[in-house]
CSV table of C-alpha atoms in Angstrom, one decimal:
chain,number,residue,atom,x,y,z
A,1170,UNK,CA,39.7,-22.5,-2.1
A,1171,UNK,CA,40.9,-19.0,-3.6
A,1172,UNK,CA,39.2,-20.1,-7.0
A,1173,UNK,CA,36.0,-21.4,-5.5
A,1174,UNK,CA,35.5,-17.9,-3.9
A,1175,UNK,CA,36.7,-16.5,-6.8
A,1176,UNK,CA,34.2,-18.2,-8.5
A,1177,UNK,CA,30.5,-17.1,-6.2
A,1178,UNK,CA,30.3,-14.2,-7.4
A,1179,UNK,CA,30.1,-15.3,-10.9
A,1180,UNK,CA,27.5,-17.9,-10.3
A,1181,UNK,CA,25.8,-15.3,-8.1
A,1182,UNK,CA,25.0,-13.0,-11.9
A,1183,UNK,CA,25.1,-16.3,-13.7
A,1184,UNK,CA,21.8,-17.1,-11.2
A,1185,UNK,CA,20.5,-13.7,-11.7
A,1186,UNK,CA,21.2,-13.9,-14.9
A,1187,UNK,CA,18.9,-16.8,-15.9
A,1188,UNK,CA,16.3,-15.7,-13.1
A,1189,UNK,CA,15.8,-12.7,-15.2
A,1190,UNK,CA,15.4,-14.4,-18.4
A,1191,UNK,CA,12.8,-17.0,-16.7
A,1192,UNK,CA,11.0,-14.0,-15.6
A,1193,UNK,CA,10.7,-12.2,-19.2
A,1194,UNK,CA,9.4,-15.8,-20.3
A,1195,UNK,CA,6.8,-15.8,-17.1
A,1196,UNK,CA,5.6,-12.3,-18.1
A,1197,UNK,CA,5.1,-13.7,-21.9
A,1198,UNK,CA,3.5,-16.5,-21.6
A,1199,UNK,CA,1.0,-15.2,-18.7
A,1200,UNK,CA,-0.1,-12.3,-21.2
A,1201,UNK,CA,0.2,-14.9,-23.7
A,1202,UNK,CA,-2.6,-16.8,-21.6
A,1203,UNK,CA,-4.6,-13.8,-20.9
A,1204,UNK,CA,-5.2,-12.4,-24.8
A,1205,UNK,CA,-7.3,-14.9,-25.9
A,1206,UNK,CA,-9.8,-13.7,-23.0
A,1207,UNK,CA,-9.6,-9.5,-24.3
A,1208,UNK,CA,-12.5,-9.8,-26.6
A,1209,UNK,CA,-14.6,-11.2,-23.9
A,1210,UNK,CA,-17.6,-8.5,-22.4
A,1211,UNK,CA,-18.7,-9.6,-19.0
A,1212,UNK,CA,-21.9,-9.2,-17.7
A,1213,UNK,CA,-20.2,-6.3,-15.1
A,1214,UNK,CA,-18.1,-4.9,-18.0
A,1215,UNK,CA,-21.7,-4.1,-20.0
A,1216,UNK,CA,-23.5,-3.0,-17.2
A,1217,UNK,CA,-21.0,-0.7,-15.0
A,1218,UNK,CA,-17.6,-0.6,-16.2
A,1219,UNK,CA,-18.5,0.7,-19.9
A,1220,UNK,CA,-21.3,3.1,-19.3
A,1221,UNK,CA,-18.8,4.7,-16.9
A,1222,UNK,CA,-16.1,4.5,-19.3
A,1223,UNK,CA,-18.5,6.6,-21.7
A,1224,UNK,CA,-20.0,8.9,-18.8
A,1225,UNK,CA,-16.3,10.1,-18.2
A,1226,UNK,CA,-15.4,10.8,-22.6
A,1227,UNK,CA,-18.7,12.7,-22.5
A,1228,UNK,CA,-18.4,14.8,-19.7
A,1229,UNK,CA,-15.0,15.9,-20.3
A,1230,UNK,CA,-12.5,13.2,-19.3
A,1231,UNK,CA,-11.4,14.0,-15.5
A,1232,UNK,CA,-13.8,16.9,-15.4
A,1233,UNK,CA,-16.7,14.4,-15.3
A,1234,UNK,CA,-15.4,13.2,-11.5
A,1235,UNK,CA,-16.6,16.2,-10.4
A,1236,UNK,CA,-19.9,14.5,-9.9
A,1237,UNK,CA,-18.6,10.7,-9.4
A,1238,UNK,CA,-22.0,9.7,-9.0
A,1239,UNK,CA,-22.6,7.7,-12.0
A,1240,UNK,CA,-20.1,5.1,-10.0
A,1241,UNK,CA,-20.6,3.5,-6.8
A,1242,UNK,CA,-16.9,3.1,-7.0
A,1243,UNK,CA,-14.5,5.6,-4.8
A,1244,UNK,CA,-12.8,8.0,-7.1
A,1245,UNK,CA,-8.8,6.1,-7.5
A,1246,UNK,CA,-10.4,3.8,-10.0
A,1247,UNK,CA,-12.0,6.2,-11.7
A,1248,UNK,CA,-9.0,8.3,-12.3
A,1249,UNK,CA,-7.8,5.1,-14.0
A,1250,UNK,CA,-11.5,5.1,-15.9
A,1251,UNK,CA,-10.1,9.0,-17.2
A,1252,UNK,CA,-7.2,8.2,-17.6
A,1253,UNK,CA,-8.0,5.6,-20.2
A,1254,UNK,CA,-10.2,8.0,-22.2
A,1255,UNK,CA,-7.5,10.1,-23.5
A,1256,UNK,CA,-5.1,7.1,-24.5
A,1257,UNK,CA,-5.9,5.5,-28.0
A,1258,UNK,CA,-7.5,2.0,-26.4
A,1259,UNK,CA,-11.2,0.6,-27.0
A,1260,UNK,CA,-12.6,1.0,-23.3
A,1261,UNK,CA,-12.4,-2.9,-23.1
A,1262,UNK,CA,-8.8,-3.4,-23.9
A,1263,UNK,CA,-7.7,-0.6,-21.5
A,1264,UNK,CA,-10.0,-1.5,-18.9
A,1265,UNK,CA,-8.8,-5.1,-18.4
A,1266,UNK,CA,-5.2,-3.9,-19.4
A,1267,UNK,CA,-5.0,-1.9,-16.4
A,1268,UNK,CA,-6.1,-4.9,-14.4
A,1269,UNK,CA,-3.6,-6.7,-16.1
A,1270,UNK,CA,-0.6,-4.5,-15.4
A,1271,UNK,CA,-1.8,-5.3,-11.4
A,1272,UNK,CA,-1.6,-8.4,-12.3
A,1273,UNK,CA,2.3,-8.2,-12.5
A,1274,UNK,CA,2.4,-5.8,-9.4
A,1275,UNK,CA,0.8,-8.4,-7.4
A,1276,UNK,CA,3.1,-11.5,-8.9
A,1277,UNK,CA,6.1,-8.7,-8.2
A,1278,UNK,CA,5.1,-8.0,-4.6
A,1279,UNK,CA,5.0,-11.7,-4.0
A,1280,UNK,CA,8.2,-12.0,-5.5
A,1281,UNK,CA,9.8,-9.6,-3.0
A,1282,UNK,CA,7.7,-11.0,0.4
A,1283,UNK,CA,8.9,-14.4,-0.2
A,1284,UNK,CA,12.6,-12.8,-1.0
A,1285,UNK,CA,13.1,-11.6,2.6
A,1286,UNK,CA,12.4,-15.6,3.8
A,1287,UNK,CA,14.9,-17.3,1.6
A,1288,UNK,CA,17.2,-14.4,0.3
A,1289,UNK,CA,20.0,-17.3,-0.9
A,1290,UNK,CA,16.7,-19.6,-2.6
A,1291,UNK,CA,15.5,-16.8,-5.0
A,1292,UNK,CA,14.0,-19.5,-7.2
A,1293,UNK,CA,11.7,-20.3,-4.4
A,1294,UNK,CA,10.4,-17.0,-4.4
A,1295,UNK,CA,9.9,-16.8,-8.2
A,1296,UNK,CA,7.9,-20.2,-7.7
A,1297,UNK,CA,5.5,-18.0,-5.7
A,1298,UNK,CA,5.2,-15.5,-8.0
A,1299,UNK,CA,4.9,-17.2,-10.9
A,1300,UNK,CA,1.8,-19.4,-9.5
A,1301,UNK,CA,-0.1,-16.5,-8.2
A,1302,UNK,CA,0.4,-14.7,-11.9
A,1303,UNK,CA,-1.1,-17.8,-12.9
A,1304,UNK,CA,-4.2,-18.8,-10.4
A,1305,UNK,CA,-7.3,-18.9,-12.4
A,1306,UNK,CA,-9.1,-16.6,-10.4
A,1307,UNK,CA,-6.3,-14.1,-10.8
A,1308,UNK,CA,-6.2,-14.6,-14.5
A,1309,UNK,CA,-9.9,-14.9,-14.9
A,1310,UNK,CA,-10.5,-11.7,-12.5
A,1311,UNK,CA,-8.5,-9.5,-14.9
A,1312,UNK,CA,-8.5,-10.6,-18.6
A,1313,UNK,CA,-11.9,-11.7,-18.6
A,1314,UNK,CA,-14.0,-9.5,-16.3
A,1315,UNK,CA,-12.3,-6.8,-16.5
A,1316,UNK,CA,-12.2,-6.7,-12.5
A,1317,UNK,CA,-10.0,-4.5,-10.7
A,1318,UNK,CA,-9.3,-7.1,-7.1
A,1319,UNK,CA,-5.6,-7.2,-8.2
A,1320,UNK,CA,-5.4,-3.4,-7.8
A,1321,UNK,CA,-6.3,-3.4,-4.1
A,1322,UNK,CA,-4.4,-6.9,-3.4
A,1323,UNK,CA,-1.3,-5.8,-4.6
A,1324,UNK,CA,-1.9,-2.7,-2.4
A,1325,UNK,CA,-2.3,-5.2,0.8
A,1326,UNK,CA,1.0,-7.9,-0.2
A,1327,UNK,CA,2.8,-4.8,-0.5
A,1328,UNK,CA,1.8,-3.6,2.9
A,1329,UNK,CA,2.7,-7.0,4.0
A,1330,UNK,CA,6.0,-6.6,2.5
A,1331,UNK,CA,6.4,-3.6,4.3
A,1332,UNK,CA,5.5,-4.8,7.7
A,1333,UNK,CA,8.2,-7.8,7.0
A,1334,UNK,CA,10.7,-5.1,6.2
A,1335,UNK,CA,9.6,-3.5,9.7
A,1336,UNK,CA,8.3,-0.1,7.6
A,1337,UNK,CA,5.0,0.5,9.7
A,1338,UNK,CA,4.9,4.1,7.9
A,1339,UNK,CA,5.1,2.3,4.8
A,1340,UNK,CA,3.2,-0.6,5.2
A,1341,UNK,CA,0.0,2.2,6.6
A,1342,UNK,CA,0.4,3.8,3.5
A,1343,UNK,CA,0.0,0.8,0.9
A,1344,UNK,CA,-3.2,-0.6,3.2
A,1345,UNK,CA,-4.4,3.2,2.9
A,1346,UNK,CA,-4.3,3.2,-0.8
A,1347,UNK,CA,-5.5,-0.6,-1.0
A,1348,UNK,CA,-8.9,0.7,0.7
A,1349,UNK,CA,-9.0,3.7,-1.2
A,1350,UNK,CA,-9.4,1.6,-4.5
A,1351,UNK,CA,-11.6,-1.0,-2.6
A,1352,UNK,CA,-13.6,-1.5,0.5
A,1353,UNK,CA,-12.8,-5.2,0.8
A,1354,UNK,CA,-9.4,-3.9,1.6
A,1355,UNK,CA,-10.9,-4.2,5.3
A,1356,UNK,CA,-11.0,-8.2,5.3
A,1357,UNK,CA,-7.1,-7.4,6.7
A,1358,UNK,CA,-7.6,-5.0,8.9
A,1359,UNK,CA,-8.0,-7.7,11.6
A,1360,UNK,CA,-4.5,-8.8,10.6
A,1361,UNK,CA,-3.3,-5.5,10.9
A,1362,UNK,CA,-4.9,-4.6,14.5
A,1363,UNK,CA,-3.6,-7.4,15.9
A,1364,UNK,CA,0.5,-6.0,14.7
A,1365,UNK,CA,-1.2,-2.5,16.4
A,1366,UNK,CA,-1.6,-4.2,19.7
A,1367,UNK,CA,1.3,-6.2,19.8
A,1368,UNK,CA,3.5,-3.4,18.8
A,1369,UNK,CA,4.8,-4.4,15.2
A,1370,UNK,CA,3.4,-1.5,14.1
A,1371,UNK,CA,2.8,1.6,16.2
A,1372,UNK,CA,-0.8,3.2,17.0
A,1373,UNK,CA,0.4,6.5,15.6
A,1374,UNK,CA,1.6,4.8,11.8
A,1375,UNK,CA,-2.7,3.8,11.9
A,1376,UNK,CA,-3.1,7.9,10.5
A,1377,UNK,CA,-1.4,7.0,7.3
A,1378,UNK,CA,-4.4,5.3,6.6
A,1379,UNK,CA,-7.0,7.9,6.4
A,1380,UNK,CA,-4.4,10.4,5.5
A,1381,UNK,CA,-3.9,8.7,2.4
A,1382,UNK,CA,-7.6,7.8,1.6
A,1383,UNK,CA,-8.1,11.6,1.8
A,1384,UNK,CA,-4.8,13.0,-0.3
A,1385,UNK,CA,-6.5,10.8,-2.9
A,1386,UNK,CA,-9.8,12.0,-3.0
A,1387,UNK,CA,-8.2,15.8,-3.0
A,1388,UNK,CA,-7.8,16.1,-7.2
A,1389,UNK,CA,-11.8,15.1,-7.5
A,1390,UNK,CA,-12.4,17.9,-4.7
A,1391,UNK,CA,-10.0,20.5,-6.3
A,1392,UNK,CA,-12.6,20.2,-9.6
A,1393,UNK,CA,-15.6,20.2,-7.3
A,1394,UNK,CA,-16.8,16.8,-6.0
A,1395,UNK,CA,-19.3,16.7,-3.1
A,1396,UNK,CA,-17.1,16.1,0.0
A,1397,UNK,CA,-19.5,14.4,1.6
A,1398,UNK,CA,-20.3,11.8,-1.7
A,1399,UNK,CA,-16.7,10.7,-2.0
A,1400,UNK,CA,-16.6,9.9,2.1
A,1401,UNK,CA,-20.0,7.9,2.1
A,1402,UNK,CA,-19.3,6.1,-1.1
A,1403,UNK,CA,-18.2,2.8,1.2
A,1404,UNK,CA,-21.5,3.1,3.7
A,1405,UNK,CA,-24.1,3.5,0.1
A,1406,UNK,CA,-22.2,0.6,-1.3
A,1407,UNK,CA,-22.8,-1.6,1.7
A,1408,UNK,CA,-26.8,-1.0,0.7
A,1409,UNK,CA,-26.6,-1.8,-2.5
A,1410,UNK,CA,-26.8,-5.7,-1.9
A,1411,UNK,CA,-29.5,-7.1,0.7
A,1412,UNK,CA,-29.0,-11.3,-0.5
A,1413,UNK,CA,-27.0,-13.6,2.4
A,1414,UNK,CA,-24.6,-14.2,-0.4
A,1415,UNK,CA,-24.0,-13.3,-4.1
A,1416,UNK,CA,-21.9,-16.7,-4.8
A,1417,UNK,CA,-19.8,-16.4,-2.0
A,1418,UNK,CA,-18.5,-19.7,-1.2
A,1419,UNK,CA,-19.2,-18.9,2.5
A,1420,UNK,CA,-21.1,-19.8,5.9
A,1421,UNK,CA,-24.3,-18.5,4.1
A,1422,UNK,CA,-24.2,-21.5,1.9
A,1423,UNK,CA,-25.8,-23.0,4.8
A,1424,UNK,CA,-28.2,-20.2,5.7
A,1425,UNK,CA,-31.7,-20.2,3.8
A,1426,UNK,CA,-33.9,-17.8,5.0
A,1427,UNK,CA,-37.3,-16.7,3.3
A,1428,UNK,CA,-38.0,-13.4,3.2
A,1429,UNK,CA,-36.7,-10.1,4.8
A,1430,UNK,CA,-32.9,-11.1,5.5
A,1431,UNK,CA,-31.9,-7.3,7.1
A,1432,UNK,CA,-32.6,-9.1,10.8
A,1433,UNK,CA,-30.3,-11.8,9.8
A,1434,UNK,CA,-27.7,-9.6,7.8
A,1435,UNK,CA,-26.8,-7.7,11.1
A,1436,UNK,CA,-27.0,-10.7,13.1
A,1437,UNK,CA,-23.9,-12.3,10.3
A,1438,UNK,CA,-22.2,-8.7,11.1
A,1439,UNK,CA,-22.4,-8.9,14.7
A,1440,UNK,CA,-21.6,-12.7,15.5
A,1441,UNK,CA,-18.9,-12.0,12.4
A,1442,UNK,CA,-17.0,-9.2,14.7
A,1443,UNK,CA,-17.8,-11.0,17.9
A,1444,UNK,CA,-15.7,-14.2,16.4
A,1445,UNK,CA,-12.9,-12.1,14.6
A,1446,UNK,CA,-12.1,-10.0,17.8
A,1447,UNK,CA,-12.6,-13.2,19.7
A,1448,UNK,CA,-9.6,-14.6,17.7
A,1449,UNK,CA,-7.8,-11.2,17.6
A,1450,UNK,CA,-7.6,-11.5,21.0
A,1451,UNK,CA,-6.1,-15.2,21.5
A,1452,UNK,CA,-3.1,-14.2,19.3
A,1453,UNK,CA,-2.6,-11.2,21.0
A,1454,UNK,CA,-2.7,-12.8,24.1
A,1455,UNK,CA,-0.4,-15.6,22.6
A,1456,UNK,CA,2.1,-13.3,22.1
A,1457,UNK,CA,2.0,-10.7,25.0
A,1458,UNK,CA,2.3,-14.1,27.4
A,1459,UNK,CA,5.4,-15.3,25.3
A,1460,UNK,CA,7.1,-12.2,25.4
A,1461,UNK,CA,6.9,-12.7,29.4
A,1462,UNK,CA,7.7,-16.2,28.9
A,1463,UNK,CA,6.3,-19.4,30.5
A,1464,UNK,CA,8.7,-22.0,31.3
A,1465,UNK,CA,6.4,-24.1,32.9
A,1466,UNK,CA,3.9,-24.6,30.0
A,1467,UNK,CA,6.6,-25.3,27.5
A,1468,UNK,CA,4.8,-22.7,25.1
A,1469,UNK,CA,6.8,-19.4,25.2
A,1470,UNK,CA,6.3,-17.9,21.5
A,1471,UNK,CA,9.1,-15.4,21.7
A,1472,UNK,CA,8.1,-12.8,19.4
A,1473,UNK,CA,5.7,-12.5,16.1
A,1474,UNK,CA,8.0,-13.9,13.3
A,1475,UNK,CA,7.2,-13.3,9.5
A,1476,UNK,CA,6.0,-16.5,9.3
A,1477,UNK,CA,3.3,-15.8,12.0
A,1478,UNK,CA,2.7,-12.3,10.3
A,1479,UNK,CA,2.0,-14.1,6.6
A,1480,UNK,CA,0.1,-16.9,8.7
A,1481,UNK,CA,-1.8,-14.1,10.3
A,1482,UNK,CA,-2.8,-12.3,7.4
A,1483,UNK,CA,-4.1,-15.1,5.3
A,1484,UNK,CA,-6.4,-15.8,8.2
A,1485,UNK,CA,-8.2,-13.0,8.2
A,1486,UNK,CA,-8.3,-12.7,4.6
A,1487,UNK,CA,-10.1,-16.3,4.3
A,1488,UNK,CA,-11.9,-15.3,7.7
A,1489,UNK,CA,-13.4,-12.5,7.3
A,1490,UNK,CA,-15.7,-12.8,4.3
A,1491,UNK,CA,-16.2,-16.2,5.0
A,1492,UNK,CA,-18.1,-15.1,8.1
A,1493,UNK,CA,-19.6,-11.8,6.8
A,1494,UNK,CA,-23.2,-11.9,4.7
A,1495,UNK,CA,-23.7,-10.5,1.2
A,1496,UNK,CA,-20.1,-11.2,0.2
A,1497,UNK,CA,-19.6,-11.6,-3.6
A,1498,UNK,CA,-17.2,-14.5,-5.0
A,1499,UNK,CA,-14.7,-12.5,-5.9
A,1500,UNK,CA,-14.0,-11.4,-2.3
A,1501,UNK,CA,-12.2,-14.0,-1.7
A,1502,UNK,CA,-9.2,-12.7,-4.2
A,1503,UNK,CA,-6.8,-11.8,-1.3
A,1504,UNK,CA,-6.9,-15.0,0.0
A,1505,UNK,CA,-6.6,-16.5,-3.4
A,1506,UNK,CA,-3.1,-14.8,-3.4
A,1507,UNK,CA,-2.4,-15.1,0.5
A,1508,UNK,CA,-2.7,-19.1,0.6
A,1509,UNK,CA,-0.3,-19.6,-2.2
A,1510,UNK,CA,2.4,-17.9,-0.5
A,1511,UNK,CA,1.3,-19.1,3.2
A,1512,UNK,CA,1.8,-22.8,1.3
A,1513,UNK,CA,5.1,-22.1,0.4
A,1514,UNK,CA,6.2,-21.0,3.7
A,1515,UNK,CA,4.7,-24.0,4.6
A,1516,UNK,CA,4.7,-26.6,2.3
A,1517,UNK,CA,4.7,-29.4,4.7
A,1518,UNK,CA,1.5,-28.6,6.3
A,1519,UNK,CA,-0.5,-26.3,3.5
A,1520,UNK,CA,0.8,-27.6,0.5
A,1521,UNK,CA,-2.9,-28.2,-0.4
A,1522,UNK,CA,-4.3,-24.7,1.0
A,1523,UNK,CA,-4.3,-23.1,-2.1
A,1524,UNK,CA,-6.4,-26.0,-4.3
A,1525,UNK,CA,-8.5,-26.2,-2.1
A,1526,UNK,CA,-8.9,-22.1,-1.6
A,1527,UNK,CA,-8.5,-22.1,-5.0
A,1528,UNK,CA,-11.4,-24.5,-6.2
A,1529,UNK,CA,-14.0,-23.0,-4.2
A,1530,UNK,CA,-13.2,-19.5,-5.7
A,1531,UNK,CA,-13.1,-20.3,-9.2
A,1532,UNK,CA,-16.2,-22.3,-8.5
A,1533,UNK,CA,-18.2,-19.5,-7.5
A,1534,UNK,CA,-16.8,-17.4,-10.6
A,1535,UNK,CA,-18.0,-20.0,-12.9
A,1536,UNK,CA,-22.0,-18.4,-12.0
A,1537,UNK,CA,-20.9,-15.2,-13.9
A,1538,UNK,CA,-18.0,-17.0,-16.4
A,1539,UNK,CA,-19.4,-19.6,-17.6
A,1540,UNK,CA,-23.8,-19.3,-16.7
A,1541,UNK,CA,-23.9,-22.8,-18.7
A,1542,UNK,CA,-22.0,-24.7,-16.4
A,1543,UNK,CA,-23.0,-22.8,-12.9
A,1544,UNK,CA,-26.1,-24.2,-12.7
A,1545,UNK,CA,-24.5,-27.6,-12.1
A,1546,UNK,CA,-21.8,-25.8,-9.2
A,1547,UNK,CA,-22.9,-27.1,-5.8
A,1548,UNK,CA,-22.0,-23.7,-4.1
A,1549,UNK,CA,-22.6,-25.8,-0.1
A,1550,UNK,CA,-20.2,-27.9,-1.6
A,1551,UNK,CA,-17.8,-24.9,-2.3
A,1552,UNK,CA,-18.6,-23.6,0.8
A,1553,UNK,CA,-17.4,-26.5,2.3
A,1554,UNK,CA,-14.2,-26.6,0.7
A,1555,UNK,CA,-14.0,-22.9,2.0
A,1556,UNK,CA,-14.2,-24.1,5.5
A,1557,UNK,CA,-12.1,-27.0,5.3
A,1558,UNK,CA,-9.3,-24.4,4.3
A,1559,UNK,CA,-10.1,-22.1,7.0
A,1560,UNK,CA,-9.6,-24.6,9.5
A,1561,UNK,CA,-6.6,-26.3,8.0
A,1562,UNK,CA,-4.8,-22.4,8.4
A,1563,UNK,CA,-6.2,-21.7,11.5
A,1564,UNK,CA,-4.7,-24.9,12.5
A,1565,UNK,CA,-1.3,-24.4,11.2
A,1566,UNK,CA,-1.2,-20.6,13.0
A,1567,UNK,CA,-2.4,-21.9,16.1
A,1568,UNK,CA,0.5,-24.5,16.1
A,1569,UNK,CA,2.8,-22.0,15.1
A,1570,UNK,CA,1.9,-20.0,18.1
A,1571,UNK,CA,2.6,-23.3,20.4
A,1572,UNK,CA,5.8,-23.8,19.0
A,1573,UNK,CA,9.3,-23.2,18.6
A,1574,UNK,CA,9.7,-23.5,14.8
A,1575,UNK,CA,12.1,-21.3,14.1
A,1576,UNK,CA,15.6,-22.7,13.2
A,1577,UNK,CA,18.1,-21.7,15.1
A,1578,UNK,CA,20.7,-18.8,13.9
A,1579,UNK,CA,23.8,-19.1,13.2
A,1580,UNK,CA,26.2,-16.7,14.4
A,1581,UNK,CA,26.9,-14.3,11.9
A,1582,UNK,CA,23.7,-15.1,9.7
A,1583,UNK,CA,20.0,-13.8,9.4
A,1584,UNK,CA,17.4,-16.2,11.2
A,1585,UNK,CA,15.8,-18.1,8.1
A,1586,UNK,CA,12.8,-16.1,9.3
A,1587,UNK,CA,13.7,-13.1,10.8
A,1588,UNK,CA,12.8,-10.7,7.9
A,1589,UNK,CA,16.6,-9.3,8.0
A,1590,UNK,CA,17.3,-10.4,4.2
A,1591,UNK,CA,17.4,-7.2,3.2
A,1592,UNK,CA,18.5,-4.5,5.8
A,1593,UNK,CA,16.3,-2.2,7.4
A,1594,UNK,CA,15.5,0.9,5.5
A,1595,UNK,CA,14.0,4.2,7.4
């Protein structure tokens, strides 16, 4: 007995050990993957990403944000635009190598989310990881468009990770800086409104949001940026785009309307918020009657688990732009991540969440990828496939929410799913 104890911590850095060198080989072979797509210039690289590149060298580097408006992006990106021009890359490499090194962020934040459910099962967690460095979309997104949706997503997993590790402060400030880089940051916002109002994360932690998204427009204001540009950048970009979708695999697959959509647009918006709050408001009220318990109904959820939380999350991420008008196809990237590690929560029920999340996404990317084969995409068809995994993880919630599925804890031990892996840090 003396030796076998003698013995765990051994295989303990024996495990790490080869977990470590399986991670180096990940990281090669994914970049591996990705190289052959560098000398690739998509449509958006030639037409935005570029001439911005070049706006910022010939007006000075970081002195050219003081006007940022040759971009409709917010300004965080385009530091990473000047930042660029003074390293000895072509803009095409660094471009997509910046979207790259989120690439790993986002495989790393996985990593550690899916760590605090199985702290002793580490190789589940890498599993995780490992398929969401690998996704098509993710690859595609970076290597090939030059896209920067792995920025803001690894933003929003880490502020996942941070609600998990019961860090509201924390978890404020990493969705702050998600929408600071992008406006589709808000497809979790739902998510997050609904820990607000059942008291996972306090009203108060909410001002870490804008308080971030203004400390990081502060260095384009201290060389004389408009004030007022950097803070309507979101509402001019919401203009720019008047089509019912741009390849969205969403509800407006099914939507043809000839003609002036602006009528039709708000009526998407409205029916969009109605429906989200709607569902907001059935888990809050979920929870809030659990707490007080119902023995009669045999239903008493006792308190929102992480598994509920990740559950939650890739709801609204699918949600959301599913329901909204004028989405582009890459706004589903959040939930391209989001399924893959709600499958492996659960694999019993989702196991197929992420193909089918997946297959709709990378269908609509094929339009812009590959404009030979697009034509022959039945984007209803995608749509479809869209829907069928919305409902399949509304489902699975829903019966999380009915049920007692939590194992129960031994004394002495963390709950499988109570989030206490890793202890509390302030």
């Amino acid at each position: 007995m003396l030796d076998t104890a003698a013995e765990a911590p051994r295989r303990r850095t024996a495990d790490s050990t080869v977990l470590a060198l399986a991670a180096c080989i990940t990281l090669a072979v994914a970049l591996l993957v990705r190289m052959p797509l560098l000398a690739d210039e998509s449509g958006d690289y030639k037409i935005f990403l570029q001439p911005w590149y070049w706006h910022i060298v010939s007006h000075g580097g970081f002195d050219a944000l003081a006007d940022p408006s040759f971009s409709d992006y917010n300004v965080p990106y385009l530091y990473l635009l000047a930042a660029l021009t003074y390293l000895p890359l072509s803009s095409l490499v660094g471009i997509k190598s910046v979207s790259m090194l989120f690439d790993l962020a986002l495989a790393y934040y996985t990593f550690r989310t899916m760590s605090l459910f199985r702290s002793t099962h580490r190789w589940a967690a890498f599993g995780a990881a490992g398929v969401v460095l690998f996704l098509p979309t993710v690859v595609t997104n970076s290597a090939w468009w030059g896209q920067c949706d792995a920025v803001y997503t690894a933003f929003l997993v880490g502020g996942i990770y941070h609600v998990l590790r019961h860090r509201p402060w924390w978890a404020c400030t990493f969705f702050g800086i998600a929408l600071a880089f992008k406006f589709q940051a808000v497809f979790l916002f739902p998510f997050l409104l609904v820990l607000v109002l059942v008291r996972r994360v306090p009203w108060r932690c909410l001002l870490a949001i804008p308080g971030v998204y203004l400390a990081l427009d502060v260095p384009a204001l201290l060389i004389g940026a408009d004030p007022g540009q950097l803070l309507t950048v979101y509402a001019r970009q919401t203009d720019t785009y008047r089509l019912l979708t741009m390849n969205a695999p969403s509800v407006y697959q099914f939507v043809s309307v000839p003609g002036d959509t602006d009528s039709v647009r708000s009526a998407g918006v409205l029916a969009a918020g109605v429906l989200v709050s709607l569902l907001m408001g059935l888990a809050v009220w979920s929870l809030r009657r659990g707490r007080r318990g119902a023995p009669d109904s045999g239903l008493r959820v006792p308190e929102l688990t992480d598994t509920r939380i990740v559950l939650l999350a890739t709801c609204s991420a699918i949600l959301v732009p599913f329901l909204l008008p004028s989405m582009h196809e890459r706004y589903f990237y959040p939930a391209d991540v989001l399924t893959v590690m709600a499958a492996f929560r659960r694999p019993r029920q989702l196991w197929y969440l992420p193909v089918l999340v997946q297959i709709a996404s990378f269908g609509s990317y094929m339009y812009c990828v590959s404009p030979q084969v697009g034509p022959y995409m039945s984007m209803p068809a995608l749509g479809v496939l869209m829907l069928f995994a919305l409902i399949a993880v509304v489902r699975t919630t829903v019966h999380e929410f009915r049920h007692e599925s939590e194992a129960p804890t031994v004394p002495g031990q963390a709950a499988p799913d109570s989030g206490a892996a890793e202890p509390a840090r302030p």
